[in-house]
Coordinates of C-alpha atoms in Angstrom, one line a residue:
Chain A
M1 CA -16.2 8.2 -2.5
H2 CA -19.7 9.6 -2.7
N3 CA -22.6 8.6 -4.8
P4 CA -24.9 11.1 -6.5
C5 CA -27.9 12.2 -4.3
G6 CA -30.5 9.5 -3.9
V7 CA -28.2 6.7 -4.9
F8 CA -27.6 4.2 -2.1
N9 CA -25.4 1.2 -1.9
E10 CA -27.5 -1.7 -0.9
T11 CA -25.2 -4.6 -1.6
Y12 CA -21.5 -5.1 -1.2
E13 CA -21.1 -5.4 -5.0
Q14 CA -22.5 -1.9 -5.3
D15 CA -20.3 -0.6 -2.6
L16 CA -17.2 -2.1 -4.3
A17 CA -18.0 -0.8 -7.8
I18 CA -15.7 1.7 -9.3
F19 CA -18.4 2.9 -11.8
R20 CA -21.6 2.9 -9.8
T21 CA -24.3 4.7 -11.9
K22 CA -25.3 4.5 -15.5
T23 CA -24.1 8.1 -16.0
Q24 CA -20.6 7.1 -14.8
W25 CA -20.6 4.1 -17.2
G26 CA -21.9 6.3 -20.0
L27 CA -19.1 8.8 -19.5
L28 CA -16.5 6.1 -19.4
I29 CA -17.6 4.4 -22.5
G30 CA -18.1 7.7 -24.3
A31 CA -14.5 8.7 -23.4
I32 CA -13.1 5.5 -24.7
I33 CA -15.1 5.7 -27.9
I34 CA -13.9 9.3 -28.4
A35 CA -10.3 8.2 -27.7
F36 CA -10.6 5.5 -30.4
T37 CA -11.7 8.1 -33.0
F38 CA -8.7 10.4 -32.4
P39 CA -6.5 9.0 -35.3
L40 CA -9.3 9.8 -37.8
F41 CA -9.0 13.6 -37.4
L42 CA -5.8 14.4 -35.4
N43 CA -2.4 14.8 -37.2
S44 CA 0.7 12.7 -36.5
Y45 CA 2.3 15.3 -34.3
I46 CA -0.6 15.4 -31.8
L47 CA -1.0 11.6 -31.9
G48 CA 2.7 11.4 -31.1
V49 CA 2.2 13.5 -28.1
L50 CA -0.8 11.4 -27.0
I51 CA 1.3 8.2 -27.5
Q52 CA 4.0 9.8 -25.3
I53 CA 1.4 10.7 -22.7
F54 CA -0.1 7.2 -22.7
A55 CA 3.2 5.4 -22.4
T56 CA 4.2 7.8 -19.6
I57 CA 1.0 7.1 -17.8
I58 CA 1.8 3.3 -17.9
I59 CA 5.2 4.0 -16.4
L60 CA 3.6 6.3 -13.8
H61 CA 1.1 3.6 -12.8
G62 CA 4.1 1.6 -11.7
L63 CA 5.8 4.5 -9.9
N64 CA 2.5 5.4 -8.3
I65 CA 2.1 1.9 -6.9
L66 CA 5.7 1.8 -5.7
T67 CA 6.0 5.3 -4.3
G68 CA 2.4 6.5 -3.9
Y69 CA 0.9 3.4 -2.4
C70 CA 3.8 1.5 -0.9
G71 CA 5.8 4.5 0.1
Q72 CA 9.1 3.4 -1.4
I73 CA 10.5 6.4 -3.2
S74 CA 12.3 5.5 -6.4
L75 CA 14.4 7.6 -8.7
A76 CA 15.2 4.6 -10.9
Q77 CA 11.9 4.4 -12.9
A78 CA 13.6 5.7 -16.0
A79 CA 16.3 3.0 -15.7
F80 CA 13.6 0.3 -15.5
A81 CA 11.9 1.8 -18.5
A82 CA 15.3 1.4 -20.2
V83 CA 15.5 -2.2 -19.2
G84 CA 12.1 -2.7 -20.9
G85 CA 13.1 -0.9 -24.0
Y86 CA 16.5 -2.6 -24.4
T87 CA 15.1 -6.1 -23.6
S88 CA 12.5 -5.7 -26.3
A89 CA 15.1 -4.3 -28.7
L90 CA 17.6 -7.0 -28.1
L91 CA 15.1 -9.8 -28.3
S92 CA 13.7 -8.5 -31.6
E93 CA 17.2 -8.1 -33.0
W94 CA 18.2 -11.6 -31.9
A95 CA 15.1 -13.2 -33.3
L96 CA 15.8 -11.5 -36.7
G97 CA 19.5 -12.3 -36.8
A98 CA 19.8 -15.7 -35.3
A99 CA 19.7 -18.8 -37.5
L100 CA 16.4 -20.1 -36.2
P101 CA 14.0 -22.5 -37.8
E102 CA 11.4 -21.1 -40.2
W103 CA 8.6 -21.0 -37.6
F104 CA 10.7 -19.4 -34.9
P105 CA 11.2 -15.7 -35.8
G106 CA 7.5 -15.2 -35.8
I107 CA 7.3 -16.0 -32.1
F108 CA 9.7 -13.4 -30.9
N109 CA 7.6 -10.6 -32.3
F110 CA 6.4 -7.4 -30.7
W111 CA 3.5 -9.1 -28.9
I112 CA 5.9 -11.4 -27.1
T113 CA 9.0 -9.2 -26.6
V114 CA 7.0 -6.4 -24.9
P115 CA 5.6 -8.7 -22.1
I116 CA 9.0 -10.3 -21.7
A117 CA 10.5 -6.8 -21.4
G118 CA 8.0 -6.0 -18.6
L119 CA 8.8 -9.2 -16.7
T120 CA 12.5 -8.7 -17.1
A121 CA 12.3 -5.1 -15.7
G122 CA 10.1 -6.5 -12.9
A123 CA 12.6 -9.2 -12.0
I124 CA 15.5 -6.7 -12.0
G125 CA 13.4 -4.4 -10.0
V126 CA 13.0 -7.1 -7.3
L127 CA 16.7 -7.4 -7.2
F128 CA 17.2 -3.7 -6.6
G129 CA 14.3 -3.7 -4.2
I130 CA 16.1 -5.9 -1.7
P131 CA 17.9 -2.9 -0.1
A132 CA 14.4 -1.4 0.6
L133 CA 14.0 -4.1 3.3
R134 CA 16.6 -2.3 5.4
L135 CA 16.5 1.2 4.1
R136 CA 13.8 3.9 4.5
G137 CA 13.1 7.4 3.2
F138 CA 16.2 9.4 2.2
Y139 CA 18.5 6.4 2.3
L140 CA 16.3 4.4 0.0
V141 CA 16.2 7.3 -2.4
M142 CA 20.0 7.1 -2.5
A143 CA 19.9 3.4 -3.1
T144 CA 17.5 3.8 -6.0
L145 CA 19.7 6.5 -7.4
A146 CA 22.6 4.1 -7.3
A147 CA 20.3 1.5 -9.0
H148 CA 19.7 4.0 -11.9
F149 CA 23.4 4.5 -12.4
I150 CA 24.2 0.8 -12.2
I151 CA 21.6 -0.1 -14.8
I152 CA 22.5 2.7 -17.2
Y153 CA 26.3 1.9 -16.7
I154 CA 25.6 -1.8 -17.6
I155 CA 23.6 -0.8 -20.7
V156 CA 26.3 1.7 -21.9
H157 CA 29.2 -0.8 -21.3
T158 CA 27.6 -3.9 -22.8
I159 CA 25.3 -2.6 -25.5
G160 CA 26.9 0.7 -26.2
T161 CA 25.7 4.2 -26.8
Q162 CA 24.9 3.8 -30.4
A163 CA 21.2 3.8 -31.4
Q164 CA 19.4 0.5 -31.1
T165 CA 16.7 0.0 -33.6
L166 CA 13.4 -1.8 -33.0
P167 CA 10.9 -3.2 -35.5
A168 CA 7.3 -2.0 -35.8
P169 CA 4.7 -4.5 -34.8
H170 CA 2.6 -6.5 -37.2
L171 CA -1.0 -7.4 -36.5
F172 CA -3.0 -9.7 -38.9
G173 CA -0.7 -8.8 -41.7
L174 CA -0.9 -5.0 -41.1
L175 CA 2.3 -3.1 -40.3
L176 CA 1.7 -0.7 -37.5
N177 CA 4.5 1.6 -38.3
N178 CA 2.9 5.1 -38.1
S179 CA 1.3 7.1 -35.4
Q180 CA -2.2 6.5 -36.5
S181 CA -2.0 2.7 -36.2
Y182 CA 0.4 2.5 -33.3
Y183 CA -1.8 4.8 -31.3
Y184 CA -4.4 2.0 -31.0
V185 CA -1.8 -0.4 -29.6
V186 CA -0.8 2.0 -26.8
L187 CA -4.4 3.0 -26.1
V188 CA -5.5 -0.6 -25.6
A189 CA -2.4 -1.3 -23.4
L190 CA -3.2 1.8 -21.4
I191 CA -6.8 0.8 -20.8
A192 CA -5.9 -2.7 -19.8
L193 CA -3.0 -1.7 -17.6
S194 CA -5.0 1.0 -15.9
Y195 CA -7.6 -1.5 -15.1
V196 CA -5.0 -3.8 -13.6
A197 CA -3.4 -1.0 -11.6
K198 CA -6.7 0.0 -10.1
N199 CA -7.6 -3.6 -9.2
L200 CA -4.3 -4.2 -7.6
V201 CA -4.6 -1.2 -5.3
R202 CA -8.2 -2.0 -4.2
T203 CA -7.6 -5.6 -3.2
R204 CA -5.4 -7.5 -0.9
F205 CA -2.1 -6.4 -2.3
G206 CA -3.0 -2.7 -2.4
R207 CA -4.1 -2.7 1.2
A208 CA -0.9 -4.4 2.3
W209 CA 1.1 -1.8 0.4
I210 CA -0.8 1.1 1.9
A211 CA -0.4 -0.5 5.3
I212 CA 3.4 -0.7 4.8
R213 CA 3.4 3.0 3.7
D214 CA 1.3 4.2 6.6
N215 CA 2.7 2.1 9.4
D216 CA 5.2 -0.7 8.6
L217 CA 5.4 -1.6 12.3
A218 CA 1.7 -2.3 12.7
A219 CA 1.6 -4.0 9.2
E220 CA 4.2 -6.6 10.3
V221 CA 2.4 -7.3 13.5
M222 CA -0.9 -7.7 11.7
G223 CA 0.6 -10.5 9.6
I224 CA 1.8 -8.6 6.5
S225 CA 5.3 -9.8 5.5
L226 CA 7.3 -6.7 4.7
F227 CA 9.7 -8.8 2.6
R228 CA 7.0 -10.2 0.4
Y229 CA 5.0 -7.1 0.0
K230 CA 7.8 -4.5 -0.5
L231 CA 9.4 -6.7 -3.1
S232 CA 6.0 -7.3 -4.8
A233 CA 5.6 -3.5 -5.0
F234 CA 9.0 -3.3 -6.6
F235 CA 8.0 -6.0 -9.0
I236 CA 4.8 -4.4 -10.1
G237 CA 6.3 -0.9 -10.2
C238 CA 9.2 -2.0 -12.4
L239 CA 6.9 -4.3 -14.5
F240 CA 4.8 -1.2 -15.5
A241 CA 8.0 0.7 -16.2
G242 CA 9.3 -2.0 -18.4
L243 CA 6.0 -2.3 -20.3
G244 CA 5.7 1.5 -20.8
G245 CA 9.4 1.8 -21.8
A246 CA 9.1 -1.0 -24.3
L247 CA 5.9 0.4 -25.8
W248 CA 7.5 3.8 -26.2
A249 CA 10.7 2.3 -27.7
H250 CA 8.7 0.5 -30.3
Y251 CA 7.1 3.8 -31.2
T252 CA 10.4 5.8 -31.6
R253 CA 11.9 2.7 -33.2
S254 CA 15.4 3.7 -32.1
I255 CA 16.7 4.1 -28.6
T256 CA 19.9 5.3 -27.0
P257 CA 20.8 5.4 -23.2
E258 CA 20.1 9.2 -23.4
Y259 CA 16.4 8.4 -23.8
Y260 CA 16.5 7.2 -20.2
H261 CA 18.4 9.9 -18.6
L262 CA 18.2 10.4 -14.8
T263 CA 16.2 13.6 -15.5
Y264 CA 13.3 11.4 -16.6
G265 CA 13.4 9.5 -13.4
L266 CA 13.1 12.8 -11.5
W267 CA 10.3 14.0 -13.9
Y268 CA 8.3 10.9 -13.3
L269 CA 8.3 11.6 -9.6
G270 CA 7.3 15.2 -10.4
Y271 CA 4.4 13.9 -12.6
I272 CA 2.9 11.8 -9.8
I273 CA 3.3 14.6 -7.2
V274 CA 1.4 17.0 -9.5
G275 CA -1.1 14.3 -10.5
G276 CA -1.7 13.1 -7.0
M277 CA 0.3 10.3 -5.3
G278 CA -1.6 7.3 -4.1
S279 CA -4.5 7.9 -6.4
A280 CA -5.3 5.8 -9.4
L281 CA -6.2 8.9 -11.4
G282 CA -3.0 10.7 -10.4
P283 CA -0.9 9.4 -13.3
F284 CA -3.5 10.5 -15.9
F285 CA -3.7 14.0 -14.5
G286 CA 0.0 14.4 -13.9
A287 CA 1.2 13.2 -17.3
S288 CA -1.5 14.9 -19.3
F289 CA -1.1 18.2 -17.5
L290 CA 2.6 18.5 -17.5
I291 CA 3.3 17.0 -21.0
I292 CA 0.7 19.2 -22.6
L293 CA 2.1 22.2 -20.7
T294 CA 5.7 21.6 -21.6
Q295 CA 4.9 20.7 -25.2
G296 CA 2.7 23.8 -25.4
L297 CA 5.6 25.9 -24.2
A298 CA 7.9 24.4 -26.8
E299 CA 5.3 25.3 -29.5
V300 CA 5.1 28.9 -28.2
I301 CA 8.9 29.3 -28.2
S302 CA 9.3 27.9 -31.7
A303 CA 6.4 30.2 -32.9
L304 CA 8.2 33.2 -31.4
S305 CA 11.6 32.3 -32.9
G306 CA 10.4 33.6 -36.3
T307 CA 9.9 37.1 -34.8
F308 CA 12.6 37.1 -32.2
Y309 CA 15.7 35.7 -33.7
G310 CA 17.7 33.4 -31.4
I311 CA 15.0 33.2 -28.7
E312 CA 15.3 29.5 -28.6
S313 CA 18.9 29.5 -27.3
Y314 CA 17.9 31.9 -24.5
L315 CA 14.9 29.8 -23.5
S316 CA 16.5 26.4 -24.0
A317 CA 16.0 25.6 -20.3
A318 CA 12.5 27.1 -20.1
R319 CA 10.8 23.6 -20.1
E320 CA 12.8 22.5 -17.1
V321 CA 12.2 25.8 -15.3
L322 CA 8.5 25.7 -15.9
F323 CA 8.4 22.1 -14.8
G324 CA 10.3 22.8 -11.6
L325 CA 8.1 25.8 -10.9
V326 CA 4.9 23.8 -11.4
V327 CA 6.1 21.0 -9.1
V328 CA 7.1 23.4 -6.4
L329 CA 3.8 25.3 -6.6
F330 CA 1.9 22.1 -6.3
M331 CA 3.8 20.9 -3.3
I332 CA 3.1 24.2 -1.6
L333 CA -0.5 24.8 -2.7
E334 CA -1.9 21.3 -3.3
P335 CA 0.3 18.6 -2.0
R336 CA -2.3 16.0 -2.8
G337 CA -2.3 16.9 -6.5
I338 CA -4.8 17.4 -9.2
A339 CA -6.6 14.1 -8.3
H340 CA -7.6 15.7 -4.9
R341 CA -8.8 18.9 -6.7
W342 CA -10.8 16.6 -8.9
N343 CA -12.5 14.9 -5.9
L344 CA -13.3 18.3 -4.4
F345 CA -14.7 19.5 -7.7
K346 CA -16.9 16.3 -7.9
A347 CA -18.1 16.9 -4.3
Y348 CA -18.9 20.5 -5.2
Y349 CA -20.8 19.5 -8.4
R350 CA -22.7 16.8 -6.6
L351 CA -24.1 19.3 -4.1
F352 CA -24.5 22.3 -6.3
P353 CA -25.9 24.9 -5.7
Y354 CA -25.8 24.1 -1.9
A355 CA -22.7 24.2 0.2
H356 CA -23.5 21.0 2.2
Chain B
M1 CA -18.2 -11.0 35.0
G2 CA -19.6 -13.9 33.1
T3 CA -18.3 -17.5 33.1
A4 CA -15.2 -18.1 31.0
P5 CA -16.1 -19.8 27.7
A6 CA -14.3 -23.0 27.0
S7 CA -12.3 -22.5 30.2
K8 CA -9.9 -25.3 30.4
D9 CA -6.8 -25.6 32.4
V10 CA -4.7 -25.6 29.3
A11 CA -1.9 -23.2 28.7
I12 CA -2.2 -21.4 25.3
L13 CA 1.1 -19.5 25.8
E14 CA 4.0 -20.4 27.9
I15 CA 6.9 -18.2 28.7
A16 CA 10.0 -19.8 30.3
N17 CA 12.9 -17.9 31.9
L18 CA 12.7 -15.0 29.6
S19 CA 15.4 -12.3 29.9
L20 CA 15.7 -9.2 27.8
S21 CA 18.2 -6.3 28.1
F22 CA 19.0 -3.2 26.1
G23 CA 22.7 -2.6 26.6
G24 CA 23.1 -2.2 30.3
V25 CA 19.4 -1.9 31.0
Q26 CA 17.8 -5.1 32.2
A27 CA 14.2 -4.9 30.9
L28 CA 13.0 -8.4 31.8
M29 CA 14.7 -10.8 34.2
D30 CA 13.9 -14.5 34.3
I31 CA 10.2 -14.2 33.7
S32 CA 8.2 -17.4 33.6
L33 CA 4.4 -17.4 33.2
E34 CA 1.5 -19.2 31.5
V35 CA -1.5 -17.8 29.8
K36 CA -4.4 -20.2 30.1
Q37 CA -6.8 -20.9 27.3
G38 CA -9.9 -18.7 27.6
E39 CA -8.8 -16.4 30.4
V40 CA -8.3 -12.7 30.8
L41 CA -4.9 -12.2 32.2
A42 CA -3.9 -8.7 33.3
I43 CA -0.2 -7.6 33.5
I44 CA 0.2 -4.7 35.9
G45 CA 3.2 -2.9 37.5
P46 CA 4.6 0.6 38.0
N47 CA 5.9 2.6 35.0
G48 CA 9.1 1.0 33.5
A49 CA 8.4 -2.4 35.0
G50 CA 8.7 -4.1 31.6
K51 CA 5.1 -4.8 30.8
T52 CA 5.2 -3.5 27.2
S53 CA 8.6 -5.2 26.7
L54 CA 7.0 -8.5 27.7
L55 CA 4.2 -8.0 25.2
N56 CA 6.7 -7.0 22.5
C57 CA 8.5 -10.3 23.1
M58 CA 5.3 -12.3 22.8
N59 CA 4.6 -11.1 19.3
G60 CA 8.2 -11.2 18.1
F61 CA 8.7 -7.5 18.0
Y62 CA 11.6 -7.8 20.5
R63 CA 14.0 -10.7 20.6
A64 CA 14.7 -11.9 24.1
Q65 CA 18.4 -12.8 24.8
Q66 CA 17.4 -15.8 26.9
G67 CA 14.3 -18.0 27.5
D68 CA 11.6 -19.5 25.4
I69 CA 8.1 -18.6 24.4
S70 CA 5.8 -21.2 23.0
F71 CA 2.3 -20.7 21.6
Q72 CA 0.1 -23.8 21.6
G73 CA 3.2 -25.9 22.0
K74 CA 5.1 -24.2 19.1
G75 CA 8.3 -22.3 19.8
I76 CA 7.8 -18.7 18.6
S77 CA 10.7 -16.9 20.2
K78 CA 12.7 -16.9 16.9
M79 CA 9.8 -16.3 14.6
P80 CA 9.2 -13.1 12.6
S81 CA 6.2 -11.0 13.7
H82 CA 4.1 -11.7 10.7
K83 CA 4.4 -15.5 11.1
I84 CA 3.3 -15.1 14.8
A85 CA 0.3 -13.1 13.6
E86 CA -0.6 -16.0 11.2
L87 CA -0.5 -18.4 14.1
G88 CA -3.2 -16.3 15.8
I89 CA -1.7 -13.6 18.0
A90 CA -3.0 -10.1 17.5
R91 CA -2.3 -7.0 19.4
T92 CA -3.1 -3.3 19.9
F93 CA -0.5 -0.7 20.8
Q94 CA -0.1 1.8 23.6
Q95 CA 0.4 4.6 21.1
I96 CA -2.2 4.1 18.4
E97 CA -0.6 2.5 15.3
L98 CA -3.2 2.7 12.5
Y99 CA -3.0 2.9 8.8
T100 CA -3.7 6.7 8.9
H101 CA -4.8 7.3 5.4
L102 CA -7.3 4.5 5.1
S103 CA -10.9 4.5 6.2
A104 CA -11.9 2.7 9.3
Q105 CA -13.5 0.0 7.2
D106 CA -10.3 -0.4 5.1
N107 CA -8.2 -0.6 8.2
L108 CA -10.3 -3.6 9.3
M109 CA -10.1 -5.1 5.8
A110 CA -6.3 -4.8 6.1
G111 CA -6.7 -6.6 9.5
R112 CA -8.2 -9.5 7.7
H113 CA -5.0 -9.8 5.6
I114 CA -4.0 -13.3 6.9
H115 CA -7.3 -14.8 5.9
F116 CA -7.1 -13.7 2.2
K117 CA -6.2 -16.4 -0.2
S118 CA -6.2 -14.7 -3.6
G119 CA -2.8 -14.0 -5.3
M120 CA -1.5 -11.0 -7.2
L121 CA -3.0 -12.2 -10.5
D122 CA -6.4 -12.7 -9.0
G123 CA -6.3 -9.2 -7.6
A124 CA -5.1 -7.7 -10.9
L125 CA -7.9 -9.2 -12.9
Y126 CA -10.4 -8.8 -10.1
F127 CA -13.3 -10.8 -11.5
G128 CA -14.1 -14.1 -9.8
K129 CA -12.0 -15.1 -6.8
A130 CA -10.7 -11.7 -5.7
H131 CA -14.2 -10.1 -5.9
R132 CA -15.8 -13.0 -4.0
E133 CA -13.2 -12.8 -1.4
E134 CA -13.6 -9.0 -1.0
I135 CA -17.3 -9.5 -0.2
E136 CA -16.8 -12.5 2.1
H137 CA -14.3 -10.6 4.2
R138 CA -16.3 -7.4 4.1
K139 CA -19.0 -9.4 5.9
A140 CA -16.6 -10.3 8.7
V141 CA -15.6 -6.7 8.9
E142 CA -19.2 -5.5 9.1
N143 CA -19.8 -7.9 12.0
I144 CA -17.1 -6.1 14.0
I145 CA -18.3 -2.7 12.9
D146 CA -21.7 -3.7 14.2
L147 CA -20.3 -5.1 17.4
F148 CA -18.3 -2.0 18.2
D149 CA -21.0 0.6 17.0
M150 CA -18.7 2.0 14.3
E151 CA -21.2 2.4 11.5
A152 CA -21.0 6.2 11.6
I153 CA -17.2 6.2 11.1
R154 CA -17.0 3.3 8.6
K155 CA -16.0 5.4 5.7
K156 CA -14.0 8.1 7.6
V157 CA -10.3 8.3 7.2
V158 CA -8.9 7.3 10.6
G159 CA -6.2 10.0 10.7
F160 CA -8.9 12.5 11.4
L161 CA -10.9 10.6 14.0
P162 CA -10.8 11.5 17.7
Y163 CA -8.6 9.6 20.1
G164 CA -11.3 7.3 21.6
Q165 CA -12.6 6.2 18.2
R166 CA -9.1 5.5 16.8
K167 CA -8.5 3.3 19.9
L168 CA -11.7 1.5 19.0
V169 CA -10.7 1.0 15.3
E170 CA -7.4 -0.4 16.5
L171 CA -9.1 -2.9 18.7
G172 CA -11.4 -3.7 15.8
R173 CA -8.5 -4.3 13.5
A174 CA -7.0 -6.8 16.0
V175 CA -10.3 -8.6 16.7
V176 CA -11.2 -8.9 13.0
M177 CA -8.1 -11.0 12.6
E178 CA -9.9 -13.6 14.6
P179 CA -6.9 -14.3 16.9
K180 CA -6.7 -17.0 19.4
L181 CA -4.7 -14.7 21.7
L182 CA -5.3 -11.0 21.9
L183 CA -2.7 -8.7 23.4
L184 CA -4.0 -5.3 24.5
D185 CA -1.5 -2.7 25.6
E186 CA -3.3 -0.1 27.8
P187 CA -6.6 -0.2 25.8
M188 CA -8.1 2.4 28.2
A189 CA -5.2 4.9 28.6
G190 CA -6.4 8.5 28.3
M191 CA -10.1 7.7 28.3
N192 CA -12.8 9.1 30.5
V193 CA -15.0 6.9 32.7
E194 CA -17.7 6.4 30.1
E195 CA -15.3 5.5 27.4
K196 CA -13.5 3.1 29.7
E197 CA -16.8 1.4 30.5
D198 CA -17.6 1.0 26.8
M199 CA -14.1 -0.4 26.2
A200 CA -14.4 -2.8 29.1
R201 CA -17.8 -3.9 27.6
F202 CA -16.3 -4.5 24.2
I203 CA -13.3 -6.4 25.6
L204 CA -15.7 -8.7 27.6
D205 CA -17.9 -9.1 24.5
I206 CA -15.0 -10.4 22.5
W207 CA -14.0 -12.7 25.3
E208 CA -17.5 -14.0 25.7
L209 CA -18.6 -14.2 22.0
K210 CA -15.4 -15.4 20.4
G211 CA -13.8 -17.2 23.3
T212 CA -10.6 -15.2 22.7
T213 CA -7.8 -15.5 25.3
I214 CA -6.9 -12.0 26.3
V215 CA -3.7 -10.6 27.9
L216 CA -4.0 -6.9 28.8
I217 CA -1.8 -4.3 30.3
E218 CA -3.8 -1.7 32.2
H219 CA -3.1 0.9 34.9
D220 CA -6.7 1.4 36.0
M221 CA -6.9 -1.0 39.0
G222 CA -10.7 -0.7 39.1
V223 CA -10.9 -2.1 35.6
V224 CA -8.2 -4.7 36.1
M225 CA -9.8 -6.1 39.3
D226 CA -13.2 -6.2 37.6
I227 CA -12.4 -8.0 34.3
A228 CA -9.2 -10.0 34.9
D229 CA -9.3 -13.7 35.9
R230 CA -5.7 -13.6 37.0
I231 CA -3.1 -10.9 37.4
V232 CA 0.6 -10.9 37.0
V233 CA 2.6 -8.1 38.6
L234 CA 5.9 -6.9 37.3
D235 CA 8.4 -4.6 39.0
F236 CA 11.8 -3.6 37.7
G237 CA 11.7 -6.4 35.1
R238 CA 10.9 -9.2 37.6
K239 CA 7.7 -11.0 38.2
I240 CA 6.8 -10.3 41.8
A241 CA 3.4 -11.8 42.1
E242 CA 0.8 -13.9 40.3
G243 CA -2.7 -14.8 41.3
T244 CA -6.4 -13.9 41.4
P245 CA -7.4 -10.3 41.9
Q246 CA -8.2 -11.0 45.6
E247 CA -4.8 -12.6 46.2
I248 CA -3.0 -9.7 44.5
Q249 CA -4.8 -7.0 46.5
T250 CA -3.5 -8.5 49.7
N251 CA 0.0 -9.5 48.5
P252 CA 2.6 -7.6 50.6
A253 CA 5.2 -7.6 47.8
V254 CA 2.7 -5.9 45.5
I255 CA 1.7 -3.3 48.1
S256 CA 5.3 -2.4 48.7
A257 CA 6.0 -2.1 45.0
Y258 CA 3.2 0.3 44.5
L259 CA 3.2 2.2 47.8
G260 CA 6.7 1.7 49.1
Q261 CA 7.7 0.1 52.4
E262 CA 7.4 1.5 55.9

């Protein structure tokens, strides 16, 4: 991390700051203000895409901590998002249906069920993280693949494949049941959870996770309990998956197990590879870039279908093909993802027009 | 050589009848030795004598089949490595084992791990306790950076540093843990004379300034004879001699182990 020319860190506080200069703070606050004005002029379709990107970034923060920082590759992120979505759905349904005292149904509302959904996903994540204490690399990938199938199997065979409906949240008497209003909920959650994710990786836990990823042998000898820190990475990773999954489920208002297909678990890994694994900005870049790219492709295809009759059926797999191509190209050309390019760009801009 | 700080005749680490084998290979046979508080103890011996295996047993990386190890009167032979580290035993490795993608400074911060108190929630919210703790431990890290002349490489990712500097970062990471007992596995392997002199100076600095007890494995006899208070000699998994550098130099068993018999 470099400061602009002429800016020196003279205290540890300055050295630890994420946003060091007034310009950086200005850009951050400006970006947040602009993000808050989006519902005023964007249509529901674009807001829907943005909500999808934001919820995905929250899920990716978790996967980034688990895989990018702690080195525990997981294919089960979609299943943990499912745990979040279904926990919130079932709790809301139960609170509506059960014969509870007058004051009770109000408590199990959106604002309570979503955090509970996150914690439930985290707890189940810890359970499935236990094999990680013995397994590494490829074998752990297989174990998380099994975790995905087990979780989805349990959901299908206890809850069923029929659509599960979720209520829209209320806030101060307002019903947040459209894209314009729900956008704010997801935006605030994204800002808060991104702050949490960044703080976790720059303090004690983050360093312990990186230590385990880079050299688990040395980490153990230097006093880092592999048991505690691997499981804590699973907890945080799956907590974020649960929160993101529940937020997304309350937007679609109806979920089926198909929403959490294994493909999404693989896509999430692809997102963080493209965005930049082990970088707090990686999820932002990966999700924005790939979701906009694939949505754009879908738009182009549907626009062409008027002229070229039946083109949609020929190009039905175009999204997957493009996605796979982008991931492969990134792994070959820029394995450290867009986040690394961004850092190079910043370094270039800082020194412009000189090379050094 | 200076005078040993707080040199008492108290054993900090006791090893009793330690035996370790890998399948049919007997790595250590009935080893008993004491490490005294505040001394520099060197373990020497020909290749494959079991020196590193002995170090690995001391910090719980290997489990010996027989025998006991106690650190300050506490049995540690069944303890996991991270608990032993918390008791105050740190080490460096023969092959450098650093956190490759972190900067030198962050490697040292990670070395302070056992001294951090803040939990996950403190870290997540950052303000207050976690922030204060970051600064407090950063000061301890800066002391070591200062002591080992590492200012220039503070923010460099250690994976890209040259060998000698990585060796130094690893020593720093062990020292910043503020251990009572420091285990060094060939700290000067692969270094030129100047680098060895620097390393010897740093090791003696730690010993003098912090009063850390040091156990070191080293092949360079010049260095060993200069900085060690006592020497233990291993050969084929057995302890063949123990004593001051002068005693070891004239010990017939040691001479025959190194040079063969007539």
